[in-house]
mmCIF file of C-alpha atoms in Angstrom:
data_model
loop_
_atom_site.group_PDB
_atom_site.id
_atom_site.type_symbol
_atom_site.label_atom_id
_atom_site.label_comp_id
_atom_site.label_asym_id
_atom_site.label_seq_id
_atom_site.Cartn_x
_atom_site.Cartn_y
_atom_site.Cartn_z
ATOM 1 C CA MET O 19 -55.675 207.420 174.974
ATOM 2 C CA ARG O 20 -52.007 209.056 174.926
ATOM 3 C CA ARG O 21 -52.841 212.254 174.014
ATOM 4 C CA PHE O 22 -55.407 212.579 176.309
ATOM 5 C CA ALA O 23 -52.258 211.487 179.512
ATOM 6 C CA THR O 24 -50.329 213.636 177.316
ATOM 7 C CA LEU O 25 -52.753 216.876 177.520
ATOM 8 C CA TRP O 26 -53.370 216.673 181.270
ATOM 9 C CA PHE O 27 -49.858 216.477 182.073
ATOM 10 C CA ASP O 28 -49.224 219.506 180.427
ATOM 11 C CA ARG O 29 -52.394 221.088 181.247
ATOM 12 C CA LEU O 30 -51.121 219.878 185.138
ATOM 13 C CA ARG O 31 -47.505 221.180 184.841
ATOM 14 C CA ALA O 32 -49.472 224.949 183.720
ATOM 15 C CA CYS O 33 -51.389 225.161 186.483
ATOM 16 C CA THR O 34 -48.769 223.884 189.417
ATOM 17 C CA ALA O 35 -46.650 226.861 187.949
ATOM 18 C CA ALA O 36 -49.073 229.468 188.296
ATOM 19 C CA ALA O 37 -50.012 227.637 191.661
ATOM 20 C CA ARG O 38 -46.451 229.152 192.449
ATOM 21 C CA ARG O 39 -47.155 232.645 191.368
ATOM 22 C CA GLU O 40 -50.933 232.710 192.881
ATOM 23 C CA PRO O 41 -51.485 230.602 195.838
ATOM 24 C CA HIS O 42 -55.324 231.223 196.294
ATOM 25 C CA SER O 43 -56.148 230.050 192.710
ATOM 26 C CA ARG O 44 -58.035 227.626 191.742
ATOM 27 C CA CYS O 45 -55.268 225.834 190.394
ATOM 28 C CA PRO O 46 -54.531 223.529 193.245
ATOM 29 C CA ASN O 47 -58.250 221.558 192.865
ATOM 30 C CA LEU O 48 -57.840 221.533 189.015
ATOM 31 C CA ALA O 49 -54.115 220.857 189.623
ATOM 32 C CA GLN O 50 -55.708 217.130 191.700
ATOM 33 C CA ARG O 51 -58.640 216.465 189.619
ATOM 34 C CA ALA O 52 -55.780 216.716 186.417
ATOM 35 C CA GLY O 53 -53.583 214.655 188.191
ATOM 36 C CA ARG O 54 -56.111 211.828 189.064
ATOM 37 C CA ALA O 55 -57.332 211.975 185.747
ATOM 38 C CA ALA O 56 -53.851 211.448 184.191
ATOM 39 C CA LEU O 57 -53.300 207.882 186.663
ATOM 40 C CA ALA O 58 -56.369 207.108 185.258
ATOM 41 C CA ALA O 59 -55.631 207.888 181.951
ATOM 42 C CA LEU O 60 -51.914 205.651 182.178
ATOM 43 C CA ALA O 61 -54.018 203.080 183.544
ATOM 44 C CA LEU O 62 -55.981 202.130 180.977
ATOM 45 C CA LEU O 63 -53.394 202.906 178.774
ATOM 46 C CA GLY O 64 -51.544 200.251 180.405
ATOM 47 C CA ALA O 65 -54.304 197.566 180.174
ATOM 48 C CA THR O 66 -55.372 197.776 176.814
ATOM 49 C CA LEU O 67 -51.594 197.411 176.196
ATOM 50 C CA GLY O 68 -51.386 194.517 178.530
ATOM 51 C CA ALA O 69 -54.217 193.471 176.690
ATOM 52 C CA ARG O 70 -52.162 193.320 173.196
ATOM 53 C CA ALA O 71 -49.300 191.611 174.298
ATOM 54 C CA ALA O 72 -51.482 188.727 175.462
ATOM 55 C CA CYS O 73 -52.011 187.090 171.651
ATOM 56 C CA PRO O 74 -52.132 183.919 172.575
ATOM 57 C CA GLY O 75 -49.698 181.328 171.249
ATOM 58 C CA PRO O 76 -46.122 181.917 169.468
ATOM 59 C CA PRO O 77 -44.970 185.277 167.500
ATOM 60 C CA ILE O 78 -47.073 184.852 164.031
ATOM 61 C CA VAL O 79 -44.458 186.373 161.724
ATOM 62 C CA LEU O 80 -46.188 188.685 158.605
ATOM 63 C CA GLN O 81 -43.959 188.885 155.952
ATOM 64 C CA PRO O 82 -43.722 191.675 153.400
ATOM 65 C CA LEU O 83 -43.997 190.631 150.248
ATOM 66 C CA ALA O 84 -45.201 193.769 148.909
ATOM 67 C CA GLU O 85 -46.835 196.971 150.373
ATOM 68 C CA SER O 86 -49.832 196.802 152.165
ATOM 69 C CA LEU O 87 -49.051 192.546 151.035
ATOM 70 C CA TRP O 88 -47.777 189.755 153.361
ATOM 71 C CA TRP O 89 -47.571 186.420 153.858
ATOM 72 C CA VAL O 90 -48.301 183.274 156.906
ATOM 73 C CA ALA O 91 -45.848 180.447 155.358
ATOM 74 C CA ALA O 92 -46.990 177.301 156.112
ATOM 75 C CA ALA O 93 -45.351 174.583 157.616
ATOM 76 C CA ALA O 94 -44.487 171.587 155.260
ATOM 77 C CA GLY O 95 -46.450 168.374 155.149
ATOM 78 C CA ASP O 96 -49.058 167.116 156.487
ATOM 79 C CA ALA O 97 -50.775 168.511 159.815
ATOM 80 C CA ASP O 98 -49.778 166.857 163.361
ATOM 81 C CA ALA O 99 -49.586 168.310 166.693
ATOM 82 C CA GLY O 100 -46.336 169.239 166.062
ATOM 83 C CA ASN O 101 -47.160 171.969 163.919
ATOM 84 C CA ARG O 102 -50.814 172.145 165.004
ATOM 85 C CA GLY O 103 -52.375 171.900 161.499
ATOM 86 C CA GLN O 104 -50.834 174.858 159.948
ATOM 87 C CA VAL O 105 -49.620 173.396 156.640
ATOM 88 C CA SER O 106 -51.202 176.115 154.634
ATOM 89 C CA ASN O 107 -49.689 179.161 153.162
ATOM 90 C CA LEU O 108 -52.281 182.691 154.196
ATOM 91 C CA LEU O 109 -51.894 185.936 153.025
ATOM 92 C CA ILE O 110 -53.061 189.320 155.239
ATOM 93 C CA ALA O 111 -53.605 192.328 152.949
ATOM 94 C CA ARG O 112 -54.024 195.598 154.208
ATOM 95 C CA GLU O 113 -56.887 197.764 151.871
ATOM 96 C CA GLY O 114 -57.937 201.304 153.538
ATOM 97 C CA ARG O 115 -59.506 200.492 156.655
ATOM 98 C CA ARG O 116 -60.082 196.930 155.899
ATOM 99 C CA VAL O 117 -57.467 194.080 156.678
ATOM 100 C CA TRP O 118 -58.671 190.697 154.514
ATOM 101 C CA ALA O 119 -57.204 187.446 155.262
ATOM 102 C CA LEU O 120 -56.993 184.927 152.407
ATOM 103 C CA GLY O 121 -57.197 181.865 153.817
ATOM 104 C CA THR O 122 -57.710 181.437 157.911
ATOM 105 C CA GLY O 123 -55.651 178.774 159.343
ATOM 106 C CA PRO O 124 -56.726 175.411 160.697
ATOM 107 C CA SER O 125 -58.688 175.405 163.793
ATOM 108 C CA ALA O 126 -60.439 178.413 165.905
ATOM 109 C CA ALA O 127 -57.156 178.712 167.996
ATOM 110 C CA PHE O 128 -55.341 179.520 165.671
ATOM 111 C CA GLY O 129 -57.463 182.148 163.784
ATOM 112 C CA GLU O 130 -58.042 183.657 166.648
ATOM 113 C CA ARG O 131 -54.218 184.036 167.321
ATOM 114 C CA LEU O 132 -53.573 184.999 164.321
ATOM 115 C CA ALA O 133 -56.716 187.811 164.239
ATOM 116 C CA CYS O 134 -54.624 189.426 167.495
ATOM 117 C CA GLN O 135 -51.237 189.172 166.100
ATOM 118 C CA VAL O 136 -52.570 191.231 163.460
ATOM 119 C CA ARG O 137 -54.281 193.569 165.262
ATOM 120 C CA GLU O 138 -50.985 193.462 167.040
ATOM 121 C CA GLN O 139 -48.691 194.258 164.777
ATOM 122 C CA LEU O 140 -50.678 195.946 161.778
ATOM 123 C CA ASN O 141 -52.831 198.411 164.315
ATOM 124 C CA GLN O 142 -55.832 197.345 162.399
ATOM 125 C CA PRO O 143 -57.828 194.429 163.231
ATOM 126 C CA VAL O 144 -58.766 191.443 160.424
ATOM 127 C CA THR O 145 -62.103 192.812 158.910
ATOM 128 C CA ASP O 146 -62.571 190.171 155.846
ATOM 129 C CA ALA O 147 -62.046 186.522 155.918
ATOM 130 C CA ILE O 148 -61.422 184.835 152.817
ATOM 131 C CA ALA O 149 -61.893 181.066 152.452
ATOM 132 C CA PRO O 150 -60.075 180.048 148.826
ATOM 133 C CA TRP O 151 -61.188 176.514 148.408
ATOM 134 C CA PRO O 152 -62.971 173.591 150.976
ATOM 135 C CA ARG O 153 -59.179 172.342 153.178
ATOM 136 C CA PRO O 154 -59.826 172.284 156.723
ATOM 137 C CA GLU O 155 -56.364 173.113 157.569
ATOM 138 C CA LEU O 156 -57.106 176.459 155.522
ATOM 139 C CA VAL O 157 -60.408 177.823 155.763
ATOM 140 C CA LEU O 158 -61.728 176.648 160.239
ATOM 141 C CA GLY O 159 -60.086 179.429 161.560
ATOM 142 C CA GLN O 160 -62.975 182.087 160.767
ATOM 143 C CA ALA O 161 -64.399 179.985 163.934
ATOM 144 C CA GLY O 162 -62.060 181.931 165.679
ATOM 145 C CA MET O 163 -62.717 185.542 164.360
ATOM 146 C CA PRO O 164 -66.527 186.948 165.067
ATOM 147 C CA GLY O 165 -67.231 190.173 164.202
ATOM 148 C CA VAL O 166 -65.174 189.296 160.573
ATOM 149 C CA ARG O 167 -67.088 189.546 157.596
ATOM 150 C CA ARG O 168 -66.426 185.603 156.009
ATOM 151 C CA TRP O 169 -66.270 185.560 152.343
ATOM 152 C CA ALA O 170 -66.201 182.456 149.790
ATOM 153 C CA HIS O 171 -67.524 181.631 146.217
ATOM 154 C CA ALA O 172 -70.854 180.175 146.724
ATOM 155 C CA ASP O 173 -69.347 177.103 145.431
ATOM 156 C CA VAL O 174 -67.028 176.742 148.077
ATOM 157 C CA ALA O 175 -69.522 177.757 150.806
ATOM 158 C CA ARG O 176 -71.433 174.840 149.284
ATOM 159 C CA ALA O 177 -68.457 172.364 150.005
ATOM 160 C CA MET O 178 -67.767 173.396 152.659
ATOM 161 C CA ALA O 179 -71.068 172.554 154.471
ATOM 162 C CA GLN O 180 -71.157 169.187 152.282
ATOM 163 C CA ARG O 181 -67.890 167.717 153.841
ATOM 164 C CA CYS O 182 -66.266 169.478 156.815
ATOM 165 C CA PRO O 183 -67.903 167.350 159.307
ATOM 166 C CA HIS O 184 -66.096 164.232 157.449
ATOM 167 C CA CYS O 185 -62.655 166.755 157.126
ATOM 168 C CA VAL O 186 -62.946 167.900 160.518
ATOM 169 C CA GLU O 187 -62.809 164.664 161.937
ATOM 170 C CA ARG O 188 -59.910 163.366 159.696
ATOM 171 C CA LEU O 189 -57.945 166.612 160.807
ATOM 172 C CA ARG O 190 -59.184 165.850 164.292
ATOM 173 C CA GLN O 191 -57.236 161.870 164.383
ATOM 174 C CA ARG O 192 -54.037 163.985 162.031
ATOM 175 C CA LEU O 193 -54.073 166.508 165.606
ATOM 176 C CA GLY O 194 -54.130 164.273 168.447
ATOM 177 C CA GLU O 195 -53.457 166.410 171.302
ATOM 178 C CA ALA O 196 -53.801 169.588 169.598
ATOM 179 C CA ALA O 197 -57.209 168.853 168.749
ATOM 180 C CA ALA O 198 -58.248 170.926 171.244
ATOM 181 C CA ASP O 199 -57.683 173.509 169.254
ATOM 182 C CA LEU O 200 -60.032 173.044 166.992
ATOM 183 C CA GLY O 201 -62.950 173.951 170.158
ATOM 184 C CA ALA O 202 -66.451 173.242 171.058
ATOM 185 C CA HIS O 203 -67.773 174.759 167.329
ATOM 186 C CA PRO O 204 -64.757 173.871 164.609
ATOM 187 C CA VAL O 205 -66.792 175.329 161.381
ATOM 188 C CA ALA O 206 -67.637 178.800 161.057
ATOM 189 C CA LEU O 207 -69.480 178.764 157.313
ATOM 190 C CA PRO O 208 -69.087 181.951 154.980
ATOM 191 C CA ASP O 209 -72.530 184.212 155.200
ATOM 192 C CA ARG O 210 -71.314 186.494 152.313
ATOM 193 C CA ARG O 211 -70.636 184.619 148.774
ATOM 194 C CA VAL O 212 -69.592 185.420 145.282
ATOM 195 C CA ALA O 213 -70.855 183.029 142.434
ATOM 196 C CA GLY O 214 -69.446 182.873 138.509
ATOM 197 C CA ALA O 215 -66.085 182.084 136.870
ATOM 198 C CA HIS O 216 -64.016 184.962 137.495
ATOM 199 C CA GLY O 217 -64.344 188.390 139.375
ATOM 200 C CA ARG O 218 -63.289 191.011 142.016
ATOM 201 C CA LEU O 219 -63.722 191.408 145.931
ATOM 202 C CA GLY O 220 -61.762 193.783 148.310
ATOM 203 C CA PRO O 221 -58.737 194.514 146.764
ATOM 204 C CA TRP O 222 -58.074 191.081 144.862
ATOM 205 C CA ASN O 223 -58.904 189.375 141.406
ATOM 206 C CA TRP O 224 -60.795 185.791 141.632
ATOM 207 C CA TRP O 225 -60.799 183.090 139.572
ATOM 208 C CA ARG O 226 -62.713 179.663 139.697
ATOM 209 C CA TRP O 227 -61.398 175.979 138.858
ATOM 210 C CA GLN O 228 -61.925 172.365 139.858
ATOM 211 C CA ARG O 229 -59.893 169.802 141.892
ATOM 212 C CA ALA O 230 -62.442 167.447 140.846
ATOM 213 C CA PRO O 231 -66.247 167.076 140.380
ATOM 214 C CA GLY O 232 -67.271 169.228 143.266
ATOM 215 C CA VAL O 233 -64.505 170.088 144.929
ATOM 216 C CA PRO O 234 -63.893 173.838 143.786
ATOM 217 C CA VAL O 235 -60.904 175.897 144.332
ATOM 218 C CA THR O 236 -59.806 179.715 143.930
ATOM 219 C CA VAL O 237 -57.157 181.653 142.757
ATOM 220 C CA TRP O 238 -56.668 185.112 143.645
ATOM 221 C CA GLN O 239 -54.589 188.747 142.657
ATOM 222 C CA HIS O 240 -53.721 190.988 144.182
ATOM 223 C CA ARG O 241 -54.338 194.061 142.020
ATOM 224 C CA SER O 242 -51.783 196.869 143.721
ATOM 225 C CA GLN O 243 -49.061 193.245 142.763
ATOM 226 C CA PRO O 244 -50.743 192.016 139.912
ATOM 227 C CA SER O 245 -47.289 190.521 139.750
ATOM 228 C CA LEU O 246 -48.007 187.462 142.311
ATOM 229 C CA VAL O 247 -50.548 184.656 142.150
ATOM 230 C CA TYR O 248 -51.942 182.522 144.704
ATOM 231 C CA ALA O 249 -53.096 179.434 144.225
ATOM 232 C CA PRO O 250 -53.616 177.271 146.659
ATOM 233 C CA GLY O 251 -54.844 173.653 146.256
ATOM 234 C CA LEU O 252 -52.788 174.286 142.742
ATOM 235 C CA LEU O 253 -49.408 174.312 143.429
ATOM 236 C CA TRP O 254 -47.061 172.926 146.307
ATOM 237 C CA GLY O 255 -43.930 175.302 146.127
ATOM 238 C CA GLU O 256 -41.890 172.267 146.651
ATOM 239 C CA GLY O 257 -42.181 168.179 145.351
ATOM 240 C CA ALA O 258 -45.226 166.664 144.075
ATOM 241 C CA PRO O 259 -48.946 168.681 144.669
ATOM 242 C CA ASP O 260 -51.148 166.834 146.649
ATOM 243 C CA GLY O 261 -53.567 165.303 145.193
ATOM 244 C CA ARG O 262 -56.007 164.387 147.860
ATOM 245 C CA ASP O 263 -59.575 165.000 147.162
ATOM 246 C CA ALA O 264 -58.806 165.615 143.562
ATOM 247 C CA ASP O 265 -58.312 164.100 139.615
ATOM 248 C CA ALA O 266 -55.618 163.861 137.412
ATOM 249 C CA ALA O 267 -57.994 165.227 134.764
ATOM 250 C CA SER O 268 -60.113 168.310 137.027
ATOM 251 C CA MET O 269 -55.959 168.821 137.992
ATOM 252 C CA ALA O 270 -54.672 169.284 134.188
ATOM 253 C CA ARG O 271 -57.918 171.023 133.433
ATOM 254 C CA ALA O 272 -57.310 173.276 135.764
ATOM 255 C CA MET O 273 -53.613 173.790 135.150
ATOM 256 C CA THR O 274 -54.135 174.102 131.845
ATOM 257 C CA ALA O 275 -56.775 177.126 132.908
ATOM 258 C CA LEU O 276 -54.532 178.386 134.978
ATOM 259 C CA ARG O 277 -51.523 178.991 133.160
ATOM 260 C CA GLN O 278 -53.629 180.369 130.000
ATOM 261 C CA ALA O 279 -55.768 182.644 132.708
ATOM 262 C CA PHE O 280 -51.893 184.386 133.394
ATOM 263 C CA ALA O 281 -50.252 183.835 129.769
ATOM 264 C CA ALA O 282 -49.901 187.660 129.571
ATOM 265 C CA ASP O 283 -46.263 189.144 130.711
ATOM 266 C CA PRO O 284 -46.798 191.074 133.925
ATOM 267 C CA PRO O 285 -45.881 194.195 134.885
ATOM 268 C CA ALA O 286 -42.487 195.966 132.981
ATOM 269 C CA GLY O 287 -39.643 194.903 135.136
ATOM 270 C CA THR O 288 -41.272 192.661 137.089
ATOM 271 C CA GLU O 289 -41.040 188.921 137.247
ATOM 272 C CA ARG O 290 -44.076 186.603 137.592
ATOM 273 C CA ARG O 291 -44.062 184.688 141.183
ATOM 274 C CA TRP O 292 -46.655 182.057 142.853
ATOM 275 C CA LEU O 293 -47.557 180.856 146.233
ATOM 276 C CA GLY O 294 -48.501 177.596 146.088
ATOM 277 C CA GLU O 295 -50.218 175.829 149.178
ATOM 278 C CA GLN O 296 -46.866 175.010 150.535
ATOM 279 C CA GLY O 297 -43.591 176.866 150.387
ATOM 280 C CA PRO O 298 -42.594 179.973 149.296
ATOM 281 C CA PRO O 299 -43.294 181.755 146.103
ATOM 282 C CA VAL O 300 -41.701 179.632 142.831
ATOM 283 C CA ALA O 301 -40.987 180.684 139.530
ATOM 284 C CA ASP O 302 -42.835 180.084 136.182
ATOM 285 C CA ALA O 303 -41.082 176.791 135.876
ATOM 286 C CA VAL O 304 -42.729 174.712 138.597
ATOM 287 C CA VAL O 305 -45.780 176.273 137.134
ATOM 288 C CA THR O 306 -44.989 174.651 133.888
ATOM 289 C CA ASP O 307 -43.841 171.219 135.596
ATOM 290 C CA HIS O 308 -47.099 170.847 137.284
ATOM 291 C CA LEU O 309 -48.940 171.571 134.418
ATOM 292 C CA ARG O 310 -46.766 168.603 132.648
ATOM 293 C CA TYR O 311 -47.523 166.423 135.814
ATOM 294 C CA TRP O 312 -50.984 165.871 135.791
ATOM 295 C CA PRO O 313 -51.552 164.597 131.891
ATOM 296 C CA ALA O 314 -48.515 163.011 132.467
ATOM 297 C CA LEU O 315 -49.625 160.975 135.303
ATOM 298 C CA GLU O 316 -52.973 160.131 133.590
ATOM 299 C CA ALA O 317 -51.219 158.914 131.023
ATOM 300 C CA ALA O 318 -48.774 156.446 132.889
ATOM 301 C CA ALA O 319 -51.593 155.510 135.077
ATOM 302 C CA THR O 320 -53.785 154.256 131.673
ATOM 303 C CA GLU O 321 -50.842 152.210 130.085
ATOM 304 C CA ALA O 322 -50.043 150.771 133.392
ATOM 305 C CA VAL O 323 -54.084 149.547 133.765
ATOM 306 C CA GLN O 324 -54.109 148.584 129.703
ATOM 307 C CA ARG O 325 -50.918 145.987 130.289
ATOM 308 C CA GLY O 326 -52.019 144.692 133.717
ATOM 309 C CA ASP O 327 -49.854 145.835 135.836
ATOM 310 C CA ASP O 328 -50.296 145.549 139.785
ATOM 311 C CA GLU O 329 -51.644 148.561 142.003
ATOM 312 C CA THR O 330 -48.827 148.279 144.541
ATOM 313 C CA ALA O 331 -46.555 148.613 141.948
ATOM 314 C CA PRO O 332 -43.842 151.582 142.845
ATOM 315 C CA ALA O 333 -44.634 155.014 140.976
ATOM 316 C CA PRO O 334 -43.087 155.539 137.904
ATOM 317 C CA ALA O 335 -40.872 158.140 137.198
ATOM 318 C CA LEU O 336 -42.597 161.007 134.804
ATOM 319 C CA PRO O 337 -40.301 161.873 131.648
ATOM 320 C CA GLY O 338 -39.124 164.984 132.282
ATOM 321 C CA LEU O 339 -40.287 165.252 136.209
ATOM 322 C CA PRO O 340 -37.543 164.313 138.131
ATOM 323 C CA GLY O 341 -38.502 166.562 141.212
ATOM 324 C CA LEU O 342 -41.676 165.718 141.005
ATOM 325 C CA SER O 343 -41.445 161.880 140.388
ATOM 326 C CA GLN O 344 -40.634 160.845 143.986
ATOM 327 C CA GLY O 345 -42.136 161.118 147.352
ATOM 328 C CA LEU O 346 -44.859 159.721 148.828
ATOM 329 C CA LEU O 347 -47.221 162.525 147.689
ATOM 330 C CA HIS O 348 -46.563 161.220 144.240
ATOM 331 C CA ALA O 349 -46.612 156.925 145.459
ATOM 332 C CA LEU O 350 -50.397 158.295 146.512
ATOM 333 C CA ASN O 351 -51.386 160.238 143.300
ATOM 334 C CA TRP O 352 -49.888 157.119 141.414
ATOM 335 C CA GLN O 353 -52.283 155.051 142.926
ATOM 336 C CA ARG O 354 -54.930 157.499 142.755
ATOM 337 C CA ALA O 355 -54.725 157.771 139.389
ATOM 338 C CA TRP O 356 -54.296 153.966 138.748
ATOM 339 C CA ARG O 357 -57.618 153.454 140.303
ATOM 340 C CA GLN O 358 -59.292 156.095 138.742
ATOM 341 C CA SER O 359 -57.580 154.716 135.562
ATOM 342 C CA GLU O 360 -59.045 151.601 136.388
ATOM 343 C CA GLU O 361 -62.511 152.379 136.985
ATOM 344 C CA ARG O 362 -62.987 154.118 133.830
ATOM 345 C CA SER O 363 -61.426 151.138 132.195
ATOM 346 C CA PHE O 364 -64.343 149.119 134.040
ATOM 347 C CA GLN O 365 -66.830 152.079 132.796
ATOM 348 C CA ARG O 366 -65.797 151.511 129.137
ATOM 349 C CA SER O 367 -66.408 147.705 129.186
ATOM 350 C CA ARG O 368 -69.531 147.878 130.775
ATOM 351 C CA ARG O 369 -71.084 150.440 127.831
#
């Protein structure tokens, strides 16, 4: 549009100069038409720029991680009215004419804002959106992105169909006055699927594991930035991981598989970095701590049940894991692991 207006103005200047030399030339009429066309072009350009400037909500910061790869940082903690549910890290990747949103946020309103601001900042629209695991805070933004290709692993899509109605209501309660962001139709299920244990999609490599039976998670690696691994649902950047809708045994198996999948050294001259559900990219040491956390938690819960300890006893400090053995999430993980261990004990006694 800018080029169109510039061409007309250049032609207008040339015609005006010719009219001074030849008063009876056709240029006056042409100049009038050129002027009207240029004004119309400028008006359309202004309207377009005005529409782009009207992206809803506060700015979304795209933090560059590598060429054509950006990180949208999550708020720490649980969803509430203050953070409007944006408590899961997201990634944006550009590959040629396609722009991929890996995670879309907690609501249709956030998804609309994300799509608008990505278009504004990258000068390209979001073309594809991926649901990494069935956490509403990470996937409900797809409902605010009409026309975008919606992707997920078949198991994730199936779990979303089964779990989202209940999960949405829990999220609605946590959001309070911000629950209006969810809109009248908060769930848009992915209609494009991948399947299997691992594979490729667009610029990504992916792997599929489980937090618990029926609760799949997928882990993602950008092929042009292989030293960075995105593991939502398995890693938390700071403090204890969130074990809601998980069990310690499944998390231990998933963390072992994650470590084995990335046992090889990263490309020469780089250091492996990991991005989890929350927090900044972290080093290998955090993954090692998460790997040790779940077996240690399960073992401590099993011992407590065998001793006949009370479920309400404080969560214990796990050996060598002081940073993960504190806070609300650790206390909730302990209660969950204790109940799961007790249930296994009952099952053994009934045999």
